[in-house]
């Protein structure tokens, strides 16, 4: 390619404008610009990961990141490859996913099971589901489980945890009774199950998954984890038979339900699901209406007051991810989603100018390009996701068994070996502290009633 002198002039000018303001130059309508911006953001995200180093554990992020967030990060890399075609991170992703499979071939590795929540397991399960839907390269070792079967195993291990002793059903947050949070039926655990069931239904056409998705949706509505406008609340206390709800709203709860509802609409074509999805998307306005920043995503419960913890700083990544998923699977949503996607992506990119390489993204996208200096896996992943989904019209959309999906189905995955006891390895103090902290937060929310912000 040759540069004309006028092109050189334009380049020089844009370089001058860019230097000192933003190292990430994003034109939201230009695929080449989106690819080069996301390439830099992804490289920065990858720099946090050490699990592929000799002597380290594939799939783990160093402190302070919990195991579930690593699963979420590999999902982001799977989607990065799908949207951009850049396979730079495929090898570390495959290695990590396979190393963390654990018991039941269902993402229950012994190092984690002692503190494992249904939501933790599900974030890895959703990564496997994304690998199947994107036709991510299948394992070359034929003894390794397929991506699809890993998602099916997560479904199968969770469906037997459906608990009718209290609240008329639902999943508990924690899997094991000795953990803090066993008495809490939280929305993200139930919502992730809904997400996986709906996507398995769309992918395989198997009605059993669809029936469970319907059942979960109805149950969440019945106990008030969502209201009639499909606002999603944090969770509910099972010692009170789920009569008291913690009303904090998080982006990731709306996110997992959005994709699930889109999958159900796609699979059924029903007007009921169309209305649910439309209403749900409309209700995400609560995350896009900060004064003076219309259509720019923010974490309403903790961003303005600076109280977002490490986990919470990643939540916007999942709302972005599933907006991109939804626009492919339920294209009628594009008029609602596109303004939010493009405005948020432009705002995120504008402040990704921190750190030595000027590619570190802060938490707040609503400050007109001012980087707030909050760096980490969550902040970086959220910016990556909101930018890469802009390539939605460059990709075919998630495949299914009927439309070219190559990942092998195993409907009984995760059920064959229920006899051997689950193995627990010793856990680190970091894990214990983390679980305890979340529970404290949750109890504050319940006592206070309808809390809007984390305090
Ligand atoms: C910054 O750039 C260097 C050299 O390209 C690279 O090795 C490093 O991983 C980058 N760091 C971040 C945080 O992107
Ligand atoms: C469990 O922890 C040990 C010790 O840190 C490590 O060697 C091993 O690879 C880990 N296994 C998994 C599946 O993470
Ligand atoms: C607990 O809640 C469920 C579902 O809302 C209800 O069917 C059941 O009767 C309640 N049990 C008690 C003891 O109140
Ligand atoms: C969208 O939300 C607004 C409140 O933010 C509400 O007034 C309106 O009725 C909702 N529209 C739909 C279609 O749900
Ligand atoms: C269902 O989703 C697929 C992508 O997974 C998309 O190609 C197809 O157009 C969607 N169906 C409808 C009716 O929109
Ligand atoms: C559908 O899924 C259910 C639940 O996992 C399973 O028991 C059944 O065998 C599946 N049916 C087919 C035809 O794959």
XYZ file of C-alpha atoms and ligand atoms in Angstrom:
539
model
C 0.000 0.000 0.000
C 1.227 3.454 -0.897
C 0.491 6.579 1.062
C -0.500 9.677 -0.876
C 0.842 12.885 0.537
C -2.633 13.975 1.627
C -3.084 10.693 3.516
C 0.255 11.270 5.188
C -0.882 14.732 6.150
C -4.064 13.350 7.664
C -2.086 10.720 9.543
C 0.275 13.310 10.922
C -2.583 15.481 12.069
C -4.438 12.645 13.740
C -1.228 11.538 15.449
C -0.722 14.999 16.861
C -4.304 15.140 18.061
C -4.079 11.683 19.546
C -0.812 12.057 21.402
C -1.299 12.892 25.035
C -5.053 12.427 24.832
C -5.818 8.895 23.746
C -3.627 6.029 22.590
C -6.680 4.059 21.494
C -8.141 5.533 18.355
C -11.589 4.063 17.733
C -13.885 4.820 14.825
C -17.024 2.915 15.752
C -18.136 2.431 12.141
C -14.784 1.189 10.794
C -13.991 -2.530 11.229
C -10.253 -1.984 10.704
C -10.202 0.657 13.423
C -12.181 -1.573 15.811
C -9.775 -4.445 15.167
C -6.668 -2.401 15.809
C -8.163 -0.830 18.945
C -9.277 -4.183 20.383
C -5.898 -5.732 19.545
C -4.172 -3.251 21.851
C -6.803 -3.588 24.586
C -6.644 -7.401 24.425
C -2.831 -7.408 24.664
C -3.087 -5.325 27.809
C -5.713 -7.715 29.272
C -3.500 -10.682 28.501
C -0.617 -9.095 30.403
C -2.455 -9.836 33.687
C -2.461 -13.574 33.013
C 0.411 -15.687 34.330
C -1.168 -19.160 34.345
C 0.696 -20.307 31.246
C 4.085 -19.689 32.840
C 6.225 -22.601 33.955
C 5.195 -23.630 37.482
C 1.979 -21.592 37.462
C -1.523 -23.070 37.117
C -3.205 -22.755 33.711
C -6.577 -21.049 34.081
C -5.800 -19.100 37.259
C -5.318 -15.359 37.480
C -3.045 -14.049 40.227
C -4.524 -12.359 43.321
C -6.812 -10.490 43.735
C -8.791 -12.185 40.953
C -11.001 -15.113 41.784
C -11.305 -18.231 39.701
C -14.661 -17.319 38.187
C -13.287 -14.108 36.667
C -10.596 -16.095 34.881
C -13.372 -18.134 33.242
C -15.059 -14.884 32.249
C -11.771 -13.623 30.777
C -11.304 -16.714 28.614
C -14.856 -16.213 27.348
C -13.769 -12.701 26.359
C -10.776 -14.140 24.469
C -13.007 -16.713 22.719
C -15.258 -13.858 21.602
C -12.233 -11.749 20.658
C -11.149 -14.443 18.218
C -14.712 -14.823 16.902
C -15.158 -11.109 16.238
C -11.681 -10.191 14.994
C -10.258 -13.443 13.586
C -7.082 -12.865 15.619
C -6.138 -16.242 17.121
C -3.335 -14.881 19.310
C -5.010 -16.074 22.543
C -6.569 -19.340 21.370
C -3.747 -21.540 22.665
C -3.717 -20.139 26.216
C -7.520 -20.281 26.219
C -7.696 -23.949 25.239
C -4.974 -24.838 27.725
C -6.747 -22.967 30.553
C -10.211 -24.347 29.826
C -8.933 -27.919 29.690
C -6.846 -27.593 32.846
C -9.844 -26.376 34.860
C -12.364 -29.057 33.835
C -12.110 -31.009 37.104
C -14.717 -33.445 38.485
C -17.727 -34.541 36.408
C -16.132 -32.841 33.394
C -18.134 -29.858 34.613
C -15.682 -27.181 35.766
C -15.463 -28.424 39.326
C -11.682 -28.575 39.834
C -10.648 -29.846 43.295
C -8.692 -26.667 44.058
C -11.922 -24.674 43.765
C -14.780 -26.944 44.829
C -14.540 -26.082 48.502
C -15.642 -22.515 47.790
C -17.463 -23.146 44.528
C -20.711 -21.293 43.874
C -23.133 -22.167 41.095
C -22.299 -18.795 39.518
C -18.538 -19.490 39.575
C -19.009 -22.802 37.800
C -21.440 -21.249 35.334
C -19.027 -18.541 34.171
C -16.703 -21.284 32.917
C -19.734 -23.140 31.534
C -20.781 -20.050 29.575
C -17.248 -19.802 28.173
C -17.552 -23.391 26.933
C -20.973 -22.573 25.467
C -19.483 -19.604 23.614
C -16.716 -21.853 22.269
C -19.347 -24.242 20.877
C -21.461 -21.416 19.410
C -18.454 -19.740 17.788
C -17.028 -22.994 16.395
C -13.905 -22.292 18.410
C -11.305 -24.915 17.344
C -12.336 -28.270 18.800
C -9.907 -30.103 21.102
C -7.370 -31.989 19.017
C -7.056 -34.680 21.686
C -10.061 -36.994 21.125
C -10.163 -37.955 24.815
C -10.942 -34.339 25.785
C -14.629 -33.452 26.261
C -16.176 -31.214 23.597
C -16.981 -27.572 24.379
C -20.678 -28.297 24.061
C -20.519 -31.277 26.411
C -18.821 -29.121 29.059
C -21.766 -26.710 28.977
C -24.157 -29.664 29.088
C -22.268 -31.059 32.100
C -22.632 -27.733 33.919
C -26.362 -27.823 33.175
C -26.682 -31.442 34.321
C -24.762 -30.926 37.578
C -26.824 -27.828 38.390
C -30.272 -29.088 37.448
C -30.101 -31.693 40.245
C -29.408 -28.842 42.698
C -32.851 -27.333 42.023
C -34.052 -26.972 45.557
C -37.742 -27.201 46.449
C -37.249 -27.296 50.212
C -37.604 -23.507 50.361
C -39.019 -20.763 48.141
C -40.732 -23.225 45.829
C -37.482 -23.942 43.918
C -34.404 -22.228 42.531
C -30.682 -22.689 42.950
C -28.754 -21.661 46.007
C -25.727 -19.436 45.549
C -23.331 -21.902 47.175
C -23.263 -25.577 46.351
C -22.099 -26.836 49.736
C -23.883 -26.223 53.039
C -20.673 -25.352 54.945
C -20.146 -22.198 52.893
C -21.343 -18.695 53.697
C -24.018 -17.918 51.166
C -25.645 -21.355 51.174
C -28.804 -19.658 52.517
C -28.861 -17.143 49.713
C -30.683 -17.789 46.445
C -29.028 -15.249 44.212
C -29.993 -13.955 40.824
C -26.679 -14.483 39.081
C -26.622 -18.219 39.894
C -30.189 -18.685 38.725
C -29.718 -16.318 35.806
C -26.606 -18.133 34.555
C -28.524 -21.411 34.672
C -31.297 -19.740 32.642
C -28.681 -18.436 30.202
C -27.044 -21.839 29.681
C -30.359 -23.711 29.452
C -31.728 -21.261 26.852
C -28.594 -21.372 24.731
C -28.443 -25.175 24.932
C -32.065 -25.216 23.788
C -31.256 -22.964 20.830
C -28.089 -24.910 19.978
C -29.400 -28.479 20.301
C -33.140 -28.032 19.772
C -33.664 -30.281 22.813
C -36.923 -29.203 24.498
C -35.802 -30.297 27.978
C -33.430 -27.330 28.134
C -36.178 -24.975 26.952
C -38.568 -26.294 29.599
C -35.990 -25.629 32.321
C -35.372 -22.132 31.005
C -39.122 -21.411 31.210
C -39.305 -22.899 34.674
C -36.381 -20.827 35.925
C -37.791 -17.603 34.469
C -41.183 -18.225 36.102
C -39.611 -19.072 39.445
C -37.406 -15.959 39.514
C -40.464 -13.828 38.786
C -42.502 -15.626 41.462
C -40.037 -14.838 44.266
C -39.236 -11.325 43.057
C -35.657 -11.776 41.821
C -37.067 -9.898 38.846
C -40.087 -7.624 38.764
C -42.737 -7.208 36.059
C -40.546 -4.682 34.194
C -37.667 -7.200 34.303
C -35.416 -5.303 36.585
C -33.132 -7.843 38.257
C -32.263 -7.737 41.943
C -29.295 -9.301 43.700
C -30.851 -12.188 45.595
C -33.115 -13.419 48.332
C -32.788 -15.019 51.753
C -33.920 -18.610 51.855
C -34.145 -18.737 55.647
C -37.099 -16.356 55.197
C -38.532 -18.501 52.378
C -37.425 -15.821 49.912
C -39.844 -13.184 51.213
C -37.080 -10.583 51.557
C -35.164 -9.464 48.485
C -31.894 -7.513 48.235
C -32.808 -4.923 45.592
C -29.352 -3.923 44.392
C -29.221 -4.011 40.591
C -26.143 -5.167 38.686
C -25.450 -5.053 34.965
C -24.484 -8.720 34.850
C -27.881 -9.923 36.061
C -29.688 -8.097 33.255
C -26.986 -9.392 30.889
C -27.351 -13.123 31.407
C -31.140 -12.862 31.213
C -31.010 -10.730 28.059
C -29.093 -13.395 26.147
C -31.288 -16.161 27.510
C -34.471 -14.343 26.510
C -32.999 -13.677 23.054
C -32.166 -17.377 22.675
C -35.701 -18.339 23.707
C -37.209 -15.882 21.245
C -34.915 -17.173 18.488
C -35.747 -20.804 19.243
C -39.502 -20.347 19.666
C -40.414 -17.265 17.632
C -42.968 -16.543 20.345
C -44.405 -13.081 20.953
C -44.253 -13.757 24.684
C -40.466 -13.927 24.545
C -40.323 -10.963 22.181
C -42.198 -8.792 24.670
C -40.091 -10.048 27.571
C -36.874 -9.276 25.707
C -38.029 -5.822 24.611
C -39.161 -4.896 28.113
C -35.948 -6.236 29.637
C -33.763 -4.210 27.275
C -35.830 -1.110 27.957
C -35.257 -1.633 31.669
C -31.478 -1.696 31.228
C -31.831 2.080 30.878
C -31.044 2.203 34.583
C -27.442 1.414 33.569
C -27.315 4.002 30.783
C -28.863 7.117 32.228
C -26.258 8.854 34.311
C -26.933 12.604 34.170
C -25.218 14.111 31.171
C -24.067 10.753 29.777
C -26.985 9.189 27.900
C -26.315 5.742 26.424
C -23.008 5.309 28.259
C -22.986 2.204 30.406
C -22.210 2.549 34.110
C -22.538 0.312 37.163
C -25.307 2.145 38.935
C -24.919 0.437 42.318
C -21.294 1.317 42.977
C -19.602 3.358 40.274
C -20.554 6.877 41.325
C -19.610 6.334 44.949
C -16.369 4.478 44.175
C -17.400 1.280 45.952
C -17.135 -1.272 43.157
C -15.066 -4.248 44.319
C -12.746 -6.285 42.094
C -15.533 -8.613 40.913
C -17.978 -5.797 40.282
C -15.507 -3.875 38.146
C -15.874 -6.616 35.545
C -19.689 -6.704 35.399
C -20.102 -4.265 32.514
C -18.105 -6.724 30.389
C -20.986 -9.198 30.545
C -23.704 -6.719 29.685
C -21.617 -5.653 26.686
C -20.932 -9.272 25.702
C -24.575 -10.244 25.786
C -25.764 -7.124 23.985
C -23.538 -8.238 21.112
C -24.936 -11.755 21.346
C -28.522 -10.504 21.465
C -28.270 -8.232 18.447
C -27.234 -11.244 16.298
C -29.792 -13.664 17.658
C -32.753 -11.257 17.881
C -32.000 -8.642 15.203
C -35.211 -6.705 15.924
C -33.446 -5.402 19.049
C -30.866 -3.455 17.043
C -32.721 -0.127 17.182
C -32.705 -0.347 20.971
C -29.190 -1.731 21.399
C -27.089 0.035 18.781
C -27.114 3.550 20.281
C -26.057 2.066 23.625
C -23.325 -0.063 22.013
C -21.742 2.637 19.884
C -21.960 5.469 22.413
C -20.595 3.293 25.215
C -17.769 1.895 23.077
C -16.663 5.353 21.948
C -16.740 6.600 25.538
C -14.817 3.574 26.818
C -12.132 3.874 24.135
C -11.648 7.545 24.825
C -10.368 6.855 28.335
C -8.225 3.784 27.549
C -5.063 5.845 27.708
C -3.648 4.882 31.092
C -0.566 2.934 32.115
C 2.874 2.727 30.546
C 1.574 1.601 27.149
C -1.340 4.058 27.202
C -3.723 1.144 26.697
C -5.069 0.703 30.244
C -8.765 1.396 30.601
C -10.291 2.825 33.748
C -13.628 1.966 35.305
C -15.707 5.042 34.459
C -16.657 5.646 30.848
C -18.871 8.612 31.700
C -16.142 11.179 32.333
C -15.614 12.428 28.808
C -12.305 10.708 28.236
C -10.793 11.212 31.660
C -9.207 7.971 32.834
C -10.047 7.406 36.519
C -6.880 5.384 37.162
C -8.713 2.248 38.244
C -6.934 -0.527 36.322
C -7.446 -4.271 36.329
C -8.751 -7.336 34.559
C -12.373 -6.222 35.019
C -11.921 -2.705 33.668
C -9.850 -3.973 30.739
C -12.237 -6.809 29.865
C -15.279 -4.505 29.959
C -13.644 -2.099 27.514
C -12.588 -4.974 25.251
C -16.097 -6.420 25.160
C -17.920 -3.158 24.456
C -15.560 -2.465 21.546
C -15.381 -5.910 19.975
C -19.161 -6.332 19.788
C -19.180 -3.431 17.315
C -17.959 -6.057 14.826
C -21.319 -7.832 15.151
C -22.142 -7.239 11.491
C -18.846 -8.853 10.432
C -19.680 -12.273 11.942
C -22.264 -14.950 11.188
C -23.796 -15.223 14.651
C -23.765 -18.173 17.044
C -24.151 -21.514 15.259
C -26.376 -24.377 16.312
C -26.360 -28.091 15.556
C -28.581 -27.389 12.543
C -26.472 -24.505 11.222
C -22.907 -25.788 11.151
C -22.004 -26.289 14.824
C -19.241 -28.891 15.034
C -18.962 -29.381 18.795
C -20.221 -32.855 19.783
C -23.337 -33.167 21.922
C -23.371 -35.407 24.991
C -26.731 -34.960 26.740
C -25.626 -37.150 29.653
C -22.343 -35.295 30.289
C -21.778 -34.744 33.999
C -24.218 -37.464 35.069
C -22.147 -40.625 34.572
C -19.948 -40.334 37.612
C -22.148 -39.108 40.448
C -20.832 -41.882 42.718
C -17.268 -40.874 43.569
C -17.285 -38.128 46.173
C -16.317 -34.648 45.043
C -12.700 -33.904 45.865
C -11.847 -30.867 47.976
C -8.355 -29.476 48.094
C -7.328 -26.976 50.725
C -8.256 -23.406 49.899
C -6.329 -20.207 50.261
C -7.147 -17.483 52.749
C -7.846 -15.230 49.785
C -10.759 -17.426 48.772
C -12.176 -17.438 52.285
C -11.893 -13.696 52.669
C -13.587 -13.191 49.326
C -16.593 -15.325 50.113
C -16.973 -13.694 53.521
C -16.847 -10.222 52.097
C -19.575 -10.812 49.557
C -21.801 -12.282 52.221
C -21.382 -9.240 54.459
C -22.360 -6.997 51.615
C -25.378 -9.123 50.968
C -26.548 -9.064 54.585
C -26.263 -5.277 54.719
C -28.462 -5.141 51.642
C -31.107 -7.403 53.109
C -31.339 -5.576 56.427
C -31.594 -2.231 54.695
C -34.402 -3.391 52.416
C -34.639 -1.795 48.994
C -31.117 -0.514 48.615
C -30.099 1.157 45.459
C -26.393 1.605 46.040
C -23.728 -0.378 47.770
C -22.849 1.470 50.940
C 3.378 -2.985 27.030
O 4.182 -3.206 25.891
C 5.228 -4.173 26.075
C 6.068 -4.185 24.816
O 5.265 -4.341 23.666
C 4.605 -5.527 26.383
O 5.602 -6.506 26.589
C 3.749 -5.404 27.635
O 3.083 -6.629 27.873
C 2.728 -4.293 27.458
N 2.040 -4.102 28.708
C 0.733 -3.894 28.756
C 0.165 -3.702 30.110
O 0.024 -3.865 27.758
C -4.265 -27.212 41.983
O -3.253 -26.585 42.750
C -1.963 -27.167 42.598
C -1.039 -26.483 43.587
O -1.059 -25.094 43.401
C -1.520 -27.019 41.139
O -0.266 -27.649 40.948
C -2.535 -27.694 40.216
O -2.180 -27.479 38.866
C -3.918 -27.109 40.480
N -4.897 -27.810 39.669
C -5.830 -27.163 38.997
C -6.765 -27.991 38.192
O -5.958 -25.945 39.015
C -42.476 -20.793 50.708
O -42.602 -20.195 49.413
C -43.212 -21.047 48.472
C -43.134 -20.387 47.083
O -43.285 -18.992 47.157
C -44.624 -21.360 48.882
O -45.226 -22.210 47.935
C -44.578 -22.043 50.242
O -45.904 -22.277 50.687
C -43.837 -21.186 51.246
N -43.664 -21.937 52.486
C -43.939 -21.423 53.673
C -43.677 -22.317 54.845
O -44.376 -20.284 53.799
C -39.539 1.664 28.967
O -39.158 2.208 30.238
C -39.817 3.408 30.577
C -39.250 3.876 31.908
O -37.857 3.944 31.833
C -41.312 3.165 30.675
O -41.961 4.383 30.938
C -41.806 2.567 29.359
O -43.161 2.192 29.524
C -41.016 1.321 28.994
N -41.403 0.816 27.692
C -41.550 -0.488 27.454
C -41.876 -0.872 26.045
O -41.412 -1.351 28.305
C -31.499 -16.801 15.148
O -30.131 -16.669 15.451
C -29.253 -16.869 14.357
C -27.850 -16.714 14.886
O -27.618 -17.629 15.900
C -29.545 -15.872 13.271
O -28.714 -16.146 12.154
C -30.997 -15.986 12.849
O -31.291 -14.996 11.890
C -31.881 -15.786 14.075
N -33.275 -15.998 13.711
C -34.125 -14.988 13.561
C -35.526 -15.379 13.197
O -33.820 -13.818 13.714
C -32.393 -33.877 25.882
O -31.808 -33.426 27.097
C -32.143 -34.244 28.223
C -31.609 -33.546 29.458
O -30.218 -33.477 29.440
C -31.587 -35.634 28.014
O -31.949 -36.459 29.098
C -32.127 -36.215 26.712
O -31.488 -37.457 26.443
C -31.878 -35.265 25.561
N -32.560 -35.772 24.364
C -31.913 -35.915 23.213
C -32.739 -36.430 22.086
O -30.742 -35.631 23.069
